[in-house]
Every structure is written in structure tokens, then in C-alpha cells.
mmCIF file of C-alpha atoms and ligand atoms in Angstrom:
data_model
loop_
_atom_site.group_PDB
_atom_site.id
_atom_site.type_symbol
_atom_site.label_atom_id
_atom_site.label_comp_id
_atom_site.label_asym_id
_atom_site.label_seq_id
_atom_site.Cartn_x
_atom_site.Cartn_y
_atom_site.Cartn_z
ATOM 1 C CA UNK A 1055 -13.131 -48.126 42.371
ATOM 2 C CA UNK A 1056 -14.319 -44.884 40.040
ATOM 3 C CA UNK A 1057 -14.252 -45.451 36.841
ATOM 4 C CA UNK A 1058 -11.298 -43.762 35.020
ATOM 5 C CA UNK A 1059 -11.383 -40.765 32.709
ATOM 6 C CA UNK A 1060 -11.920 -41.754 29.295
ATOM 7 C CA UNK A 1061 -8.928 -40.266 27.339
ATOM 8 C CA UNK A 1062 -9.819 -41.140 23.925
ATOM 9 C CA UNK A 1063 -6.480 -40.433 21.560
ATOM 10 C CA UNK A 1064 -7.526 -39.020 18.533
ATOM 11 C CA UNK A 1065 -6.082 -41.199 15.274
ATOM 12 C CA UNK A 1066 -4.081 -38.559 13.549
ATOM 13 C CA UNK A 1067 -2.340 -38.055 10.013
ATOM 14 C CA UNK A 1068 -0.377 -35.367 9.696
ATOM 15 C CA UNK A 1069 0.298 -33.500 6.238
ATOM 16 C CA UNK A 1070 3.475 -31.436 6.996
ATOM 17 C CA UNK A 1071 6.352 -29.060 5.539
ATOM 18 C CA UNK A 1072 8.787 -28.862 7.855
ATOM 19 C CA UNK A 1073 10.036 -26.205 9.365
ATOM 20 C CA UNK A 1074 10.374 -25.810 13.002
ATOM 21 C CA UNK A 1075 6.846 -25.480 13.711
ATOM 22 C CA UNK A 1076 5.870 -28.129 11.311
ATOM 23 C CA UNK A 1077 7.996 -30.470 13.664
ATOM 24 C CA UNK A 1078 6.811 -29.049 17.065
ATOM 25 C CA UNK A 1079 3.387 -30.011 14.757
ATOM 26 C CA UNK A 1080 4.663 -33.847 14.937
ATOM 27 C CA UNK A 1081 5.793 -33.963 18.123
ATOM 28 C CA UNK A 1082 2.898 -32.740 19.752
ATOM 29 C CA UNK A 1083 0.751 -35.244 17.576
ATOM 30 C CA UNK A 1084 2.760 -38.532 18.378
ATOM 31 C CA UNK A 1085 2.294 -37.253 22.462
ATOM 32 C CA UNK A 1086 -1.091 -36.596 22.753
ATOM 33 C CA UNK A 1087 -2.247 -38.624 19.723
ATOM 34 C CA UNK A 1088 -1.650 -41.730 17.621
ATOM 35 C CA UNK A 1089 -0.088 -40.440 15.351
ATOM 36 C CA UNK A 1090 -0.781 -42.948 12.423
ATOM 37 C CA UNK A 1091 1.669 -41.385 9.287
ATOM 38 C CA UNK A 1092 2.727 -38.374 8.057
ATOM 39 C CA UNK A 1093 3.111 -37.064 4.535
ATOM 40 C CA UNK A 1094 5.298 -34.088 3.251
ATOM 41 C CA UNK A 1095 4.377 -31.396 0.700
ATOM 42 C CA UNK A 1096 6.878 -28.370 -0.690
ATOM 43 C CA UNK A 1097 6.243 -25.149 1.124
ATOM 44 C CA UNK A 1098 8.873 -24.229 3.546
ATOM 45 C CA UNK A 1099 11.712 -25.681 1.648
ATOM 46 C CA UNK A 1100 11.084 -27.842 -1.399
ATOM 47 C CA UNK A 1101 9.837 -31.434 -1.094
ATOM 48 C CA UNK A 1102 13.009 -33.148 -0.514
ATOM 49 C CA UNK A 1103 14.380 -30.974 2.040
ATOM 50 C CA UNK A 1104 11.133 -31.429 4.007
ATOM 51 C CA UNK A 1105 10.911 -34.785 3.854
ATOM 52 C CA UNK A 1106 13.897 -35.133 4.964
ATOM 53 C CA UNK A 1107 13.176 -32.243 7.352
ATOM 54 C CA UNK A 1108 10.267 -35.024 8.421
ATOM 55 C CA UNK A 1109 12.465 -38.240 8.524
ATOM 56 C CA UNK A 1110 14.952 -35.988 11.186
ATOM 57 C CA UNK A 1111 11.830 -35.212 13.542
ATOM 58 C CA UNK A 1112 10.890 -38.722 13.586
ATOM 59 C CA UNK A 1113 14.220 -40.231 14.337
ATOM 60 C CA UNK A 1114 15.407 -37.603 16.864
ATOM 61 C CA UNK A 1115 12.215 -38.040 18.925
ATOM 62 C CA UNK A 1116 11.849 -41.676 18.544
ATOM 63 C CA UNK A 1117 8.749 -41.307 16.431
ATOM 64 C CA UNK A 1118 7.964 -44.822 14.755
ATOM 65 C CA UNK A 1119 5.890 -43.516 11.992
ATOM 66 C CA UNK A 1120 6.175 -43.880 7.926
ATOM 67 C CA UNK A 1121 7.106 -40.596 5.897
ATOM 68 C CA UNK A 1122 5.397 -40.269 2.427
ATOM 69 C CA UNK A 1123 6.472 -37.799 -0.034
ATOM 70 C CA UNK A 1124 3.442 -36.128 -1.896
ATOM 71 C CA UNK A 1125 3.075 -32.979 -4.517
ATOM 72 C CA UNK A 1126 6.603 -30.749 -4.690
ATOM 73 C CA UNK A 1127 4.433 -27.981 -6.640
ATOM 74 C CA UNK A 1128 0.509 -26.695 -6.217
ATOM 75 C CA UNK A 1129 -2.195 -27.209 -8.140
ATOM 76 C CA UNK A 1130 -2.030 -24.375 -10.434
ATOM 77 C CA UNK A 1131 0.341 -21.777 -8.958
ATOM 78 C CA UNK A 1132 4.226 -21.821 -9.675
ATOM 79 C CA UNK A 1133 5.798 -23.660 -6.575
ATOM 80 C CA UNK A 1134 6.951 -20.873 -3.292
ATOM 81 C CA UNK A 1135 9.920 -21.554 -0.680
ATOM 82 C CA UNK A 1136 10.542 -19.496 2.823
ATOM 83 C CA UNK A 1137 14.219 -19.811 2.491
ATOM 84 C CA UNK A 1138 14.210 -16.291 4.405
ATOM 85 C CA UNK A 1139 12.242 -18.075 7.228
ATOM 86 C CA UNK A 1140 13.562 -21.311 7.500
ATOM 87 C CA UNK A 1141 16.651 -21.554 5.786
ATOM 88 C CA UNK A 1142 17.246 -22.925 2.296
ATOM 89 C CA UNK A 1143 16.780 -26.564 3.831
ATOM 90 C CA UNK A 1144 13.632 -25.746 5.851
ATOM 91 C CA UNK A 1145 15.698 -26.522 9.134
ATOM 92 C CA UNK A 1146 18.145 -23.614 9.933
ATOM 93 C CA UNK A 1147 20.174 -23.526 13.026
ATOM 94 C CA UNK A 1148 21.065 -26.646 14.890
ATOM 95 C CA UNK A 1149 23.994 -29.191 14.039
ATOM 96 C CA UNK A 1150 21.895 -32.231 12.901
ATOM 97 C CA UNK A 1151 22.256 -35.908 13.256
ATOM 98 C CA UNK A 1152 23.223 -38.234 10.478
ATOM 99 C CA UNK A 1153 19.524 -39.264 8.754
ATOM 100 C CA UNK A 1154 19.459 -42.592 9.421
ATOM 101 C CA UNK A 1155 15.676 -43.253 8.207
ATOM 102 C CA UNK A 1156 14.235 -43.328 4.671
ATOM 103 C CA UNK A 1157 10.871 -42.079 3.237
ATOM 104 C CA UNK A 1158 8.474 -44.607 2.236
ATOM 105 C CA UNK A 1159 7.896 -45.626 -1.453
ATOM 106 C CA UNK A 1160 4.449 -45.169 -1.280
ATOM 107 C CA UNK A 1161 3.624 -41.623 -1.928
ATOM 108 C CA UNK A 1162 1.078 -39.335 -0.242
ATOM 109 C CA UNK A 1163 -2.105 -39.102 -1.762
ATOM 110 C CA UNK A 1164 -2.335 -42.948 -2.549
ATOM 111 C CA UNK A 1165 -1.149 -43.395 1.241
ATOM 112 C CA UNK A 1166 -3.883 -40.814 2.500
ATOM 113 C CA UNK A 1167 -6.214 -42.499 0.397
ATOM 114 C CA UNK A 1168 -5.611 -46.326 1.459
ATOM 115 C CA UNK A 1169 -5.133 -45.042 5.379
ATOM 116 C CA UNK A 1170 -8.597 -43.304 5.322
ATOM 117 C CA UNK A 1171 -11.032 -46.072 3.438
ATOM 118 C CA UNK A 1172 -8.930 -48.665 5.784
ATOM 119 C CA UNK A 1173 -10.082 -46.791 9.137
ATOM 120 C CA UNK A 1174 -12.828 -44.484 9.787
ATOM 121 C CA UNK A 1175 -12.895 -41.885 11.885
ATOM 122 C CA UNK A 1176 -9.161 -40.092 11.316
ATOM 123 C CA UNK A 1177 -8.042 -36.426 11.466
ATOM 124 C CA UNK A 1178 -6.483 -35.223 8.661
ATOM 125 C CA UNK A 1179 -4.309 -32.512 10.105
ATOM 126 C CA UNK A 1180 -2.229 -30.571 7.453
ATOM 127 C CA UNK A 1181 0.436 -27.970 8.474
ATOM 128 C CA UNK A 1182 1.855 -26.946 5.335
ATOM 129 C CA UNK A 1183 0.100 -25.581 1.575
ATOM 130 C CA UNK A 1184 -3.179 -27.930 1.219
ATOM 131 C CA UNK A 1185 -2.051 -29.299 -2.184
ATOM 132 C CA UNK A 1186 -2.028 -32.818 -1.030
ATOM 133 C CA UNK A 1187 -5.062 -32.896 0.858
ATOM 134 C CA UNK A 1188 -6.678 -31.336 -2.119
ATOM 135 C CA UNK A 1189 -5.558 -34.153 -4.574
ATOM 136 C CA UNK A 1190 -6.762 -36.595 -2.468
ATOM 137 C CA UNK A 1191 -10.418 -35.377 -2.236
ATOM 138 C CA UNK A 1192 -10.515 -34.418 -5.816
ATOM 139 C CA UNK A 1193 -9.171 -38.040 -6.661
ATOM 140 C CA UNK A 1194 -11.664 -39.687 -3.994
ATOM 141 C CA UNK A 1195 -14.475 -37.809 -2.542
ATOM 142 C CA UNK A 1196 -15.762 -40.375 -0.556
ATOM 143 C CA UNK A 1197 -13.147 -39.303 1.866
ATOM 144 C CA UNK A 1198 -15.090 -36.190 2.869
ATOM 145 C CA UNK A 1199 -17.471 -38.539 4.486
ATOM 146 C CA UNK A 1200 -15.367 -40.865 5.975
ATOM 147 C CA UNK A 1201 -12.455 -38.576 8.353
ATOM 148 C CA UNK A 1202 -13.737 -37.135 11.641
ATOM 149 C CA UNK A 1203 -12.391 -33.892 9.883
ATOM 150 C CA UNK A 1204 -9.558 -31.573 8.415
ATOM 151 C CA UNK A 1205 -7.852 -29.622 10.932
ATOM 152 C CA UNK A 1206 -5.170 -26.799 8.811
ATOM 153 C CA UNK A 1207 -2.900 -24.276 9.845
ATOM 154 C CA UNK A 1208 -3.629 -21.846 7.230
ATOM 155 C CA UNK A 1209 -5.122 -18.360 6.735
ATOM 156 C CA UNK A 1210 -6.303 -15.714 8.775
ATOM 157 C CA UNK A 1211 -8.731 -13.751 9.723
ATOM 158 C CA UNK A 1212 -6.973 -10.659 9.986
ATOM 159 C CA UNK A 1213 -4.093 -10.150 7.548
ATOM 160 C CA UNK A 1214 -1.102 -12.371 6.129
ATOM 161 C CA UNK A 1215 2.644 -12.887 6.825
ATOM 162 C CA UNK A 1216 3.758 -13.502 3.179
ATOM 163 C CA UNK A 1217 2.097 -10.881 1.706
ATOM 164 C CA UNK A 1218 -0.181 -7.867 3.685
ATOM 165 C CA UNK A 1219 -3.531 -10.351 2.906
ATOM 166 C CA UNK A 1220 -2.120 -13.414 2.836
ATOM 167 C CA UNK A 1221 -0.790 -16.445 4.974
ATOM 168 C CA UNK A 1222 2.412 -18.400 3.362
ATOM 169 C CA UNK A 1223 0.350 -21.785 3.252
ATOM 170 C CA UNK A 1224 -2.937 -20.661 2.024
ATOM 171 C CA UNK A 1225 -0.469 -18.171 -0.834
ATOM 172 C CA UNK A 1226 1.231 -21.574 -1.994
ATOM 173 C CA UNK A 1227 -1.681 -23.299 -3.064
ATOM 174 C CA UNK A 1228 -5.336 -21.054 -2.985
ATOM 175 C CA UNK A 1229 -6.735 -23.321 -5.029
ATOM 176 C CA UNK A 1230 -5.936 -26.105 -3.106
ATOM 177 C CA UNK A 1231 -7.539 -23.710 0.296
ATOM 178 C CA UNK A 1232 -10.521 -23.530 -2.190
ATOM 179 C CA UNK A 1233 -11.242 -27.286 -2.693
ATOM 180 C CA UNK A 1234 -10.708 -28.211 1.179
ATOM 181 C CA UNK A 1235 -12.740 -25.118 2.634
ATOM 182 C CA UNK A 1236 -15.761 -26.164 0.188
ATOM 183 C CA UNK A 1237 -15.355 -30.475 0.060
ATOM 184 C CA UNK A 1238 -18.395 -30.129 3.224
ATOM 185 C CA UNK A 1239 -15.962 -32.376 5.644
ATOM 186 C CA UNK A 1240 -15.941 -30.811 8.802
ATOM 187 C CA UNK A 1241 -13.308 -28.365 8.730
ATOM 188 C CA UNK A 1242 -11.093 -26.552 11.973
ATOM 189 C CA UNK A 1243 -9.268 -23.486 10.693
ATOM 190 C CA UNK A 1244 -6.330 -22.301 12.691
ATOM 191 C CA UNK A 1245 -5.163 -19.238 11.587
ATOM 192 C CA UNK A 1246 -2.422 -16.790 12.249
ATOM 193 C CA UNK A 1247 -5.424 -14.662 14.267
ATOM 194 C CA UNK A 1248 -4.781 -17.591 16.261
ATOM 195 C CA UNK A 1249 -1.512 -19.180 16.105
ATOM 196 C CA UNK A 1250 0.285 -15.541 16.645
ATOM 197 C CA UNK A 1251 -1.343 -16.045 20.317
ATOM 198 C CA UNK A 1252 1.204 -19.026 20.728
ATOM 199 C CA UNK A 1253 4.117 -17.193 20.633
ATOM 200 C CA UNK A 1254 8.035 -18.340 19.702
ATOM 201 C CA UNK A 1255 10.382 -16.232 21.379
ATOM 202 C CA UNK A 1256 13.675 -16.205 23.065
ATOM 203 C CA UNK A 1257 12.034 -17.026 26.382
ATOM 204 C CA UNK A 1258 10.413 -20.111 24.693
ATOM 205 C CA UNK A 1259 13.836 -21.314 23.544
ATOM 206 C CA UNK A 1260 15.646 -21.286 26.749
ATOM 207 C CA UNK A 1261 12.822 -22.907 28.317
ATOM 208 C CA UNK A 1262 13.383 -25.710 25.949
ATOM 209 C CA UNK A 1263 17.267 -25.525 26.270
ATOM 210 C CA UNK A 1264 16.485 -25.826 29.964
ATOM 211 C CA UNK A 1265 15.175 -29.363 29.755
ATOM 212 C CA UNK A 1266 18.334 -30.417 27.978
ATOM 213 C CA UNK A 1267 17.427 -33.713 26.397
ATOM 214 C CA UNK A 1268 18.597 -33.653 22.217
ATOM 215 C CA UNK A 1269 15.427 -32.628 20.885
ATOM 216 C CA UNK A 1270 14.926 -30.111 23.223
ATOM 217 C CA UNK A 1271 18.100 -28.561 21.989
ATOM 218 C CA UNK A 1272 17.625 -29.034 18.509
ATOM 219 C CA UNK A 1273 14.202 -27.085 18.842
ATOM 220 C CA UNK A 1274 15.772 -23.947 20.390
ATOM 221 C CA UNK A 1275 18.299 -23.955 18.075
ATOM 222 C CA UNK A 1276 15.523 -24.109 15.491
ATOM 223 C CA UNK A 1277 13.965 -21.311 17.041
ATOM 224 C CA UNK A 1278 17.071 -19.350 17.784
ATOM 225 C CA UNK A 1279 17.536 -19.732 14.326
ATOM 226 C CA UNK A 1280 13.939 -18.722 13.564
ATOM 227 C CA UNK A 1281 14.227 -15.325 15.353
ATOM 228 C CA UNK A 1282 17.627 -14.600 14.184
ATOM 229 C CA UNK A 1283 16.412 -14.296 10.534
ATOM 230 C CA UNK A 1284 13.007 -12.562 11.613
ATOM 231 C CA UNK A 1285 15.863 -9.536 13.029
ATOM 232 C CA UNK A 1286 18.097 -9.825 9.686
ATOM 233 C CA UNK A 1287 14.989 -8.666 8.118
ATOM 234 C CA UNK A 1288 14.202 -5.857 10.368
ATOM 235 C CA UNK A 1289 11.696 -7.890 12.083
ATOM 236 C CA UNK A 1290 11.247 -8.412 16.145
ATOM 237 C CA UNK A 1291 12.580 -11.309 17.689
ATOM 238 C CA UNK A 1292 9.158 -12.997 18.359
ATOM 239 C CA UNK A 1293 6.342 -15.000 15.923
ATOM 240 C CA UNK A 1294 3.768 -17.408 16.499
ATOM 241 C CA UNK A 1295 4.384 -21.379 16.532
ATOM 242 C CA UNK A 1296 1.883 -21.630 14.255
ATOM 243 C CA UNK A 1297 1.713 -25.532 12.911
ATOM 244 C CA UNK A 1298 1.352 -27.001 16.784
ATOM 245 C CA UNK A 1299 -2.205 -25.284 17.097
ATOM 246 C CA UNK A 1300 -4.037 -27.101 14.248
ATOM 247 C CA UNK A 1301 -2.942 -30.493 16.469
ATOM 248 C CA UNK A 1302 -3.818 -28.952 19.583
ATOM 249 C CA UNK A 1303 -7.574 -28.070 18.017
ATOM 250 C CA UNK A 1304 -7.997 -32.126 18.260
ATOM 251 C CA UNK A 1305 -6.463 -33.195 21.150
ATOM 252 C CA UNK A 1306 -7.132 -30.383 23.683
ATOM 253 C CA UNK A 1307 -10.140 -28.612 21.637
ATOM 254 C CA UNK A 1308 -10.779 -27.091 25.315
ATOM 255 C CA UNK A 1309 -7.732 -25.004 25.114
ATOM 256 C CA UNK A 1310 -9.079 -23.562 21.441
ATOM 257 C CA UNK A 1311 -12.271 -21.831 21.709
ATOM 258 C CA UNK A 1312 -13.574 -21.711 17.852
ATOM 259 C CA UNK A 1313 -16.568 -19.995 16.000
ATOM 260 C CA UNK A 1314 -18.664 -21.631 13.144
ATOM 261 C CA UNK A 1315 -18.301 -18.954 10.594
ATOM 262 C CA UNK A 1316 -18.558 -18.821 6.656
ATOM 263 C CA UNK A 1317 -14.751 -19.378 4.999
ATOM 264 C CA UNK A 1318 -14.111 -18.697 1.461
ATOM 265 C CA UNK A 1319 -10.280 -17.600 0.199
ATOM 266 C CA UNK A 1320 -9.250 -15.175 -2.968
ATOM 267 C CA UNK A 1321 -8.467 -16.743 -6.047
ATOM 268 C CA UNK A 1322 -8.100 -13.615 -8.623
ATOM 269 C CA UNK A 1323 -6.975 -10.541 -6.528
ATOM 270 C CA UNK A 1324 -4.134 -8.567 -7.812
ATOM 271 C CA UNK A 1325 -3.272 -7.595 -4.133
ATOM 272 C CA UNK A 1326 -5.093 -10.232 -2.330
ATOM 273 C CA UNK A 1327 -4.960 -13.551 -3.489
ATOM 274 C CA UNK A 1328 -4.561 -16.735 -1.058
ATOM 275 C CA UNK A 1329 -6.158 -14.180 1.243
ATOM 276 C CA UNK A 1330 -9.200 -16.214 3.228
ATOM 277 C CA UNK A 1331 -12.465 -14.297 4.013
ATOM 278 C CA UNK A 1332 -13.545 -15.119 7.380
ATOM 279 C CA UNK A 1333 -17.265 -13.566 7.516
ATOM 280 C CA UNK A 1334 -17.473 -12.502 11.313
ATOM 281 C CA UNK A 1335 -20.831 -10.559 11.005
ATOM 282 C CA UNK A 1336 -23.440 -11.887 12.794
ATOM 283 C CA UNK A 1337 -25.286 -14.462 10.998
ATOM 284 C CA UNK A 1338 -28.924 -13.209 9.601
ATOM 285 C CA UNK A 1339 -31.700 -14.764 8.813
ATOM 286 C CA UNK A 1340 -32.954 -16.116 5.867
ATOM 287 C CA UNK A 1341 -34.628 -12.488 4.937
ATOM 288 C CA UNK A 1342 -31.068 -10.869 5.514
ATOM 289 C CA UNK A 1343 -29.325 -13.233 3.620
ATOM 290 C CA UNK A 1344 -31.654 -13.191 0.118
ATOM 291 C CA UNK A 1345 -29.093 -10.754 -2.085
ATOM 292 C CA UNK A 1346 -25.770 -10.367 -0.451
ATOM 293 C CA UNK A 1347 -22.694 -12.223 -0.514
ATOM 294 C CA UNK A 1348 -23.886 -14.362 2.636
ATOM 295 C CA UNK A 1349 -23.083 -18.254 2.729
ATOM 296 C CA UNK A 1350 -23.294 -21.103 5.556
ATOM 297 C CA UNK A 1351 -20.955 -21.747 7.705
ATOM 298 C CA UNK A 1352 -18.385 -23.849 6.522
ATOM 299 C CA UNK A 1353 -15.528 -24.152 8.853
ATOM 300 C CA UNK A 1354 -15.114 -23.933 12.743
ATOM 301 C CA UNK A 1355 -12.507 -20.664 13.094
ATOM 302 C CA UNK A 1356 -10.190 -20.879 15.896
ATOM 303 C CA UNK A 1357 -9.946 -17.445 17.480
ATOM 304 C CA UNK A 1358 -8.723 -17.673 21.337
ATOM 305 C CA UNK A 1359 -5.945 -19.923 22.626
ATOM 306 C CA UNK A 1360 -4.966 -20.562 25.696
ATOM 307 C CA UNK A 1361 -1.342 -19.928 25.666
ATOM 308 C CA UNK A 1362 -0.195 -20.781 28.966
ATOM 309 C CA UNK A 1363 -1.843 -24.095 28.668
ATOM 310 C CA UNK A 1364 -0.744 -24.750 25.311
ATOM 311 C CA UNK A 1365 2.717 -23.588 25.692
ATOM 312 C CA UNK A 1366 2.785 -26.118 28.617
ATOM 313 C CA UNK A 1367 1.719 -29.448 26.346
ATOM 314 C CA UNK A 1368 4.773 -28.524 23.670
ATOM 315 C CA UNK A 1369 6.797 -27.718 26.084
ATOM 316 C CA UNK A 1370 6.026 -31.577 27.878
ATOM 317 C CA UNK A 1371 6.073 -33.049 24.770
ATOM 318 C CA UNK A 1372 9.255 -32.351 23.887
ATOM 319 C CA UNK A 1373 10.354 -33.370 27.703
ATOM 320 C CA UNK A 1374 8.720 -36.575 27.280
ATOM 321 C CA UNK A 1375 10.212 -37.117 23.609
ATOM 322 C CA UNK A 1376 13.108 -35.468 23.445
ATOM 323 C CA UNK A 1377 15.498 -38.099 24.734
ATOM 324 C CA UNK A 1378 14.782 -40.792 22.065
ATOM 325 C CA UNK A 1379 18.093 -40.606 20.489
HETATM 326 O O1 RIB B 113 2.307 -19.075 7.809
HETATM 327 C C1 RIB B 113 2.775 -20.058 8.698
HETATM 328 C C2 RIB B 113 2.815 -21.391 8.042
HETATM 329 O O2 RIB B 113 3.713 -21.361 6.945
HETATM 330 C C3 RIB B 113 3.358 -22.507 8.961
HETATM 331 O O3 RIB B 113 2.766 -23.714 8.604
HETATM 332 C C4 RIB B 113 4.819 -22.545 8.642
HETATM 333 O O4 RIB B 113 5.406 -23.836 8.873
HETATM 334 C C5 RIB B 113 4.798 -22.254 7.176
HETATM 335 O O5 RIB B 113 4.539 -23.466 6.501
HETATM 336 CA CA1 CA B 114 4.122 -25.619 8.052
#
């Protein structure tokens, strides 16, 4: 008899501020992973209406997994909503069930803590502003040494959504991009250079409508929803699924080809702060690298996706899940 293939799950925590994407983020995770928690953080909406946002996945997809609230405002910055992206409440669109679940009383950064010194090995995979994940390793650095790494949706290598230079995630919180980006954890950057490749159109939401289970539905409403405030602002009808990629990275890192590269992110510019610096010249030697602005590589940059493939997984995800309730 052949032996069978090893399909190791990866052990995953998931930092989250749901939003759509944030959720596809969760579903994806609790599939192909084990999903062991997830925590919240203000971004989309502010920290209650995400963690509530959070609670909803979990119960409409049958998720058994704890929901701890963490920081409802950045490190240093004044706190930033998407209401024109996601609705005042984070979750635009569909008609929602009654929340039936309730967050845990143990908040985020003591959870993250306890979870990671209890078990080796994790991913820390946050989909929202980092200011949770940066708490924690300021608060207990041994972490850096003890998670299998930090996978974030955050960033780019090639301009920003919220402003021209900057992604919405890494805007909310820079300083919180700075701490994670430099802690010397292994670090997997998905950025929208990347995440725009998976993209969220009207074609993606009746292909979910089409499998017809709740969750299913509730997504392509969500998306519907999505695109219909991307055209009240002039915008086309089409974005990238951004927070579903930084899972992906761990559990199908074959579908995400990625690029060792030197990270660092703005702090002080007028016009480009929360922008991140993703040094793509070719690395020189230790002769080329004597005066400049050169530094090691410090986080593995996603850069290619496979899109059918990875369009495929959510899409069987949320077939597999979607009938829970
Ligand atoms: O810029 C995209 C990111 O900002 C995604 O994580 C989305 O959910 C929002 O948080
Ligand atoms: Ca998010």
C-alpha cells in the first residue's frame, strides 16, 4: 500500500478586521488549516462592529473557534474606518442572521501571547492594521522565536488604495508595520501587488450565488455590496480579495511564488506615510552595499499568484462551509 501524502495543516491564528475579505480570510483558514483562534482589531469598521463582524463568520460557517477582541485604536496614529468600503458596520449588503455567539473575555494580545508560549510552531496570520501583533511582540519578544512566522496582508510594492502610496492596513497603524517588518520572525508579505491578482468581481459573486448554500449567499451579497460602493465612488466594479492571500501563502505556498527582498515602511512622509519600501534591485555585494541605503532581506514578498488556482480553494471553501447554519 503507498504511503499517503503527508498533508501537514498548518496551526493558524488569525488577526482579523472584518470586512468581506477578512471573512473569506477565516474561511479559507478553518478549510485548509486548523484554525486555532482568531482575534479582532479596528480597521474596517471599529472594534465592535468587527468583532462582531468575526462572531457572524464563525457561526454562519460553523466555525468552532474563540473570538478575542484586541486594540480599537493604533499605536500612535488617531484610529481610521473604511465606512466607504465596507459599510459603517464593516459588513454591507446581505440580510444577516441573529448573532447568536459571544466574544471571549480574554482579550487579544494576552490570548496571542498564552496560545503561542503554549504551542510552538503557529502562524500568526493578520489581515487587518498590525496593531495587535505589534503589542504582543513589544510586550513579549520571545514570541519572535517561537511562531513558524507572520504572514500579513498589508502594503505594496507598487502604490496604495487609501492614499496614492499607501495600503489601508499598513496607513492605520505604520508604526505597528514598523515593529513587525523589523522583530527578525520570519515574515510573508502579501501585498496589494499581489492580492489585486485575486480579483472580486461580479463574475466571482455569481459563482458563489451559484453554489447556493447560506454562506455562499451572504458572501456575494458582501461582494455585491463591495462593488456597488467601489461604482458610487466612480470606481470600476472589480478589486482584489485581498485578506484570503496572506492564508493562502501558508497553506498552498505553491500557488504564491515570493521573493526575499529588504521591507521597510514610511513613518514621517507628508505624502507617503504607511507607504512600505519594497527594495526590488538586485541585491549587491558587500562592496555595493558599503554607503547606500541597502539592508538585508527581511521579509519574503509575494509577487505572482495563481489566480485560477486560488480562486478555486475560496471558492471550495465556501462550498464545503457554507451550509453550517
Ligand atoms: O487594503 C486592503 C486591506 O484593508 C484588507 O485587509 C481589507 O480587509 C482592509 O482591511
Ligand atoms: Ca482586512
Amino acid at each position: 500500500m503507498g504511503a499517503s501524502a503527508s498533508t501537514t495543516r498548518q496551526r493558524i491564528l488569525l488577526d482579523c478586521d472584518p470586512g468581506h475579505d477578512d471573512a473569506a480570510a477565516m474561511v479559507v483558514a478553518a478549510h485548509y488549516g486548523d484554525l486555532v483562534g482568531v482575534t479582532t482589531v479596528g480597521g474596517n469598521a471599529p472594534l465592535a462592529d468587527v468583532t462582531t463582524n468575526a462572531l457572524l463568520t464563525a457561526q454562519i460557517f460553523g466555525i468552532d473557534v474563540d473570538v478575542h477582541p484586541g486594540c480599537d485604536r493604533p499605536l500612535v496614529a488617531e484610529p481610521l474606518n473604511a465606512p466607504e468600503v465596507h459599510g459603517v458596520s464593516g459588513f454591507a449588503g446581505p440580510s444577516l442572521p441573529t448573532l447568536e455567539r459571544t466574544a471571549s473575555t480574554v482579550g487579544a494580545i494576552e490570548y496571542i501571547i498564552e496560545t503561542i508560549r503554549a504551542e510552538d510552531g503557529l502562524w500568526l496570520v493578520p489581515t487587518g492594521p498590525l496593531t495587535n501583533i505589534a503589542m504582543v511582540i513589544r510586550r513579549a519578544p520571545d514570541v519572535v522565536d517561537r511562531v513558524a512566522g507572520i504572514s500579513f496582508m498589508g502594503g505594496s510594492a507598487e502604490g496604495g488604495n487609501r492614499t496614492a502610496a499607501a495600503e489601508f492596513n499598513a496607513l492605520v497603524d505604520p508604526e505597528a508595520v514598523k515593529v513587525v517588518v523589523d522583530c527578525g520572525a520570519r515574515i510573508v508579505m502579501s501585498g496589494l501587488d499581489l492580492t489585486r491578482q485575486f480579483v472580486v468581481d461580479d463574475r466571482l459573486a455569481d459563482d458563489l450565488a451559484a453554489l447556493g448554500s447560506t454562506g455562499a449567499l451572504v458572501f456575494a451579497d458582501l461582494i455585491r455590496a463591495y462593488l456597488d460602493k467601489a461604482e458610487e465612488r466612480g470606481l470600476p466594479r472589480r478589486g482584489g480579495l485581498h485578506d484570503p492571500c496572506a492564508v493562502l501563502a501558508v497553506t498552498h505556498p505553491e500557488a504564491i511564488e515570493r521573493t526575499a527582498r529588504p521591507v521597510d515602511v514610511e513613518l514621517g512622509g507628508r505624502l507617503t506615510r504607511g507607504m512600505t519600501v519594497v527594495d526590488r534591485r538586485p541585491p549587491a555585494n558587500a562592496a555595493g552595499r558599503s554607503s547606500t541605503d541597502r539592508r538585508d532581506a527581511n521579509v519574503e514578498h509575494c509577487h505572482t499568484l495563481d489566480h485560477d488556482r486560488c480562486r478555486q480553494l475560496f471558492l471550495d471553501a465556501v462550498a464545503a462551509l457554507g451550509s453550517a447554519s
